[in-house]
């Protein structure tokens, strides 16, 4: 974190607008996690799958997120945080549209993997970007905004998912993410300064063992649950 805060990155001309876009992107990636909790029965029934297999829809997102999160910070350094954020918003959007159009459960699970990995890229990348965008005088407030957006997405998901399913069907649950991800991408494309890539080393055994440990824990919890 110290290296991120000291990185000589040019401050954006409109930090408030950019910070809002980054927070919206965070909300889009986190609400994708819990939107499906309520409409699982409707999804599996429509796709002709047993209700028990609906857990795959939830677990796929969590597994991909857990596997990608240890690598996300390194990718931000290696490729540039602006590029990683833009890629993550594309992934969130494609995952949402693909999930909404999925004809079968395996296809839906595949797009949930895309959503989960994209969400893993968002969290550490946005945290670093929003700290740089707002500057040291508003750093504490910016981090609290980021945490609030993250928590709001997790908390709002089940309620929003249930309401959308009742009103428009379960496919609308995934499409609801797009109006958040697309504007976040557009604003970041136009206002987010480019951060230079850095050739930083990757502790592959460390991040690999961490990712594997989290994945095994999630799988065990899903099986025992």
XYZ file of C-alpha atoms in Angstrom:
225
model
C 0.000 0.000 0.000
C 2.888 2.401 0.775
C 4.229 1.977 -2.747
C 0.793 2.716 -4.189
C 0.420 5.928 -2.213
C 3.873 7.142 -3.249
C 3.442 6.323 -6.911
C 3.957 9.503 -8.983
C 0.663 9.350 -10.877
C -0.927 12.505 -12.285
C -4.091 13.512 -10.433
C -7.224 13.585 -12.636
C -8.781 16.914 -13.560
C -12.197 15.896 -12.160
C -11.469 13.689 -9.136
C -15.058 13.719 -7.833
C -16.457 12.428 -11.134
C -13.785 9.773 -11.379
C -14.226 8.691 -7.771
C -17.966 8.330 -8.372
C -17.318 6.137 -11.427
C -14.910 3.939 -9.479
C -17.444 3.525 -6.688
C -20.177 2.658 -9.190
C -17.855 0.065 -10.705
C -17.251 -1.384 -7.252
C -20.998 -1.529 -6.608
C -21.576 -3.290 -9.944
C -18.984 -5.964 -9.216
C -20.122 -6.658 -5.655
C -23.870 -6.685 -6.228
C -23.271 -9.333 -8.898
C -22.269 -11.682 -6.106
C -25.568 -11.676 -4.186
C -28.151 -10.799 -6.842
C -28.749 -14.475 -7.603
C -29.373 -15.662 -4.041
C -33.148 -15.169 -4.100
C -33.998 -16.181 -7.714
C -32.055 -19.484 -7.642
C -35.248 -21.543 -7.651
C -36.647 -19.627 -10.631
C -33.368 -19.950 -12.532
C -32.998 -23.705 -12.067
C -36.662 -24.339 -12.846
C -36.506 -22.363 -16.079
C -33.284 -24.070 -17.177
C -34.603 -27.527 -16.322
C -31.947 -28.186 -13.667
C -32.416 -29.562 -10.135
C -32.615 -26.956 -7.391
C -29.550 -28.410 -5.661
C -27.416 -27.521 -8.681
C -28.294 -23.878 -8.170
C -25.494 -23.684 -5.619
C -23.083 -23.853 -8.563
C -24.336 -20.450 -9.698
C -23.276 -18.940 -6.384
C -20.133 -20.981 -5.811
C -18.772 -20.318 -9.315
C -18.637 -16.580 -8.660
C -17.005 -17.010 -5.250
C -14.423 -19.509 -6.499
C -13.355 -17.321 -9.414
C -13.174 -14.278 -7.166
C -11.132 -16.156 -4.563
C -8.746 -17.490 -7.192
C -8.257 -14.124 -8.881
C -8.029 -11.834 -5.864
C -4.449 -12.764 -4.842
C -3.267 -11.959 -8.386
C -5.253 -8.735 -8.836
C -2.775 -6.383 -7.199
C 0.114 -7.804 -9.194
C -1.831 -7.469 -12.440
C -2.549 -3.828 -11.605
C 1.168 -3.170 -11.217
C 2.197 -5.257 -14.196
C -0.391 -4.012 -16.709
C -1.367 -0.622 -15.270
C -4.341 -0.033 -12.977
C -6.327 1.937 -15.536
C -6.133 -0.937 -17.994
C -7.050 -3.523 -15.373
C -10.090 -1.518 -14.256
C -11.304 -1.107 -17.830
C -10.839 -4.822 -18.477
C -12.717 -5.643 -15.277
C -15.701 -3.519 -16.328
C -15.752 -5.231 -19.717
C -15.682 -8.586 -17.938
C -18.477 -7.595 -15.573
C -20.613 -6.456 -18.512
C -19.939 -9.478 -20.715
C -20.495 -11.811 -17.786
C -23.833 -10.163 -17.001
C -25.094 -10.188 -20.591
C -23.901 -13.751 -21.137
C -25.516 -14.945 -17.926
C -28.808 -13.280 -18.862
C -28.790 -14.998 -22.253
C -27.625 -18.416 -21.021
C -29.668 -21.300 -22.453
C -28.348 -23.926 -20.030
C -26.999 -24.125 -16.501
C -23.379 -24.946 -17.529
C -23.268 -21.869 -19.756
C -24.643 -19.751 -16.927
C -22.041 -21.124 -14.520
C -19.324 -20.294 -17.049
C -20.399 -16.672 -17.243
C -20.586 -16.545 -13.467
C -16.916 -17.512 -13.448
C -16.245 -14.528 -15.708
C -18.164 -12.272 -13.345
C -16.288 -13.579 -10.324
C -12.827 -13.115 -11.815
C -13.747 -9.645 -13.039
C -14.961 -8.762 -9.553
C -11.654 -9.912 -8.117
C -9.848 -7.440 -10.360
C -12.091 -4.564 -9.282
C -11.602 -4.479 -5.521
C -7.847 -3.850 -5.040
C -7.585 -1.881 -8.280
C -10.316 0.581 -7.330
C -8.930 0.984 -3.830
C -5.543 2.030 -5.235
C -7.053 4.264 -7.929
C -9.486 6.091 -5.675
C -6.746 6.883 -3.155
C -4.643 8.435 -5.919
C -7.634 10.240 -7.456
C -8.749 11.949 -4.255
C -5.331 12.805 -2.846
C -3.910 12.564 0.689
C -6.249 15.169 2.176
C -9.330 13.048 1.415
C -7.758 9.614 1.627
C -9.642 8.446 4.727
C -12.993 9.576 3.348
C -12.255 7.957 -0.010
C -11.492 4.596 1.583
C -14.706 4.802 3.616
C -16.652 5.510 0.406
C -15.055 2.472 -1.201
C -15.981 0.281 1.777
C -19.536 1.649 1.736
C -19.954 0.902 -1.983
C -18.626 -2.604 -1.431
C -20.969 -3.248 1.488
C -23.964 -1.671 -0.254
C -23.558 -3.974 -3.233
C -23.432 -7.058 -1.022
C -26.412 -5.966 1.069
C -28.652 -4.784 -1.761
C -28.200 -7.875 -3.926
C -30.800 -10.250 -2.436
C -33.545 -7.623 -2.229
C -32.914 -6.231 -5.708
C -32.635 -9.727 -7.158
C -35.965 -10.775 -5.672
C -37.787 -7.656 -6.841
C -36.413 -7.886 -10.376
C -37.286 -11.567 -10.647
C -40.870 -10.958 -9.557
C -41.290 -8.024 -11.941
C -39.332 -9.047 -15.044
C -38.002 -12.585 -14.652
C -34.633 -13.894 -13.520
C -32.711 -12.794 -16.626
C -33.318 -9.157 -15.674
C -31.291 -9.794 -12.518
C -28.102 -10.005 -14.549
C -28.970 -7.240 -16.988
C -29.434 -4.838 -14.060
C -25.655 -4.820 -13.604
C -24.997 -3.371 -17.064
C -26.295 0.199 -16.357
C -23.693 0.446 -13.606
C -20.696 -1.136 -15.332
C -20.987 0.652 -18.684
C -20.991 4.242 -17.323
C -18.133 3.348 -14.976
C -16.141 2.124 -17.990
C -16.978 5.235 -20.042
C -15.986 7.716 -17.333
C -12.808 5.825 -16.503
C -11.888 5.681 -20.204
C -12.224 9.440 -20.538
C -10.935 10.686 -17.184
C -8.702 8.071 -15.574
C -5.008 8.905 -16.044
C -2.804 6.160 -17.391
C -0.658 4.483 -14.773
C 2.664 3.156 -16.090
C 3.108 -0.620 -15.840
C 5.815 -1.821 -13.499
C 7.777 -5.048 -13.736
C 7.163 -6.276 -10.198
C 7.952 -9.822 -9.067
C 5.155 -12.256 -8.301
C 5.383 -14.591 -5.339
C 3.752 -17.401 -7.270
C 4.020 -20.064 -4.529
C 2.566 -17.625 -2.000
C -0.379 -16.337 -4.025
C -0.976 -19.779 -5.496
C -1.185 -21.444 -2.095
C -3.408 -18.628 -0.799
C -5.794 -18.963 -3.743
C -5.848 -22.743 -3.437
C -6.496 -22.580 0.297
C -9.434 -20.203 -0.127
C -10.873 -22.302 -2.951
C -10.655 -25.503 -0.897
C -12.297 -23.750 2.038
C -15.182 -22.531 -0.138
C -15.653 -25.935 -1.733
C -15.665 -27.626 1.667
C -18.186 -25.121 2.999
C -20.429 -25.647 -0.033
C -20.295 -29.443 0.321
C -20.864 -29.479 4.072
C -23.564 -26.799 3.787
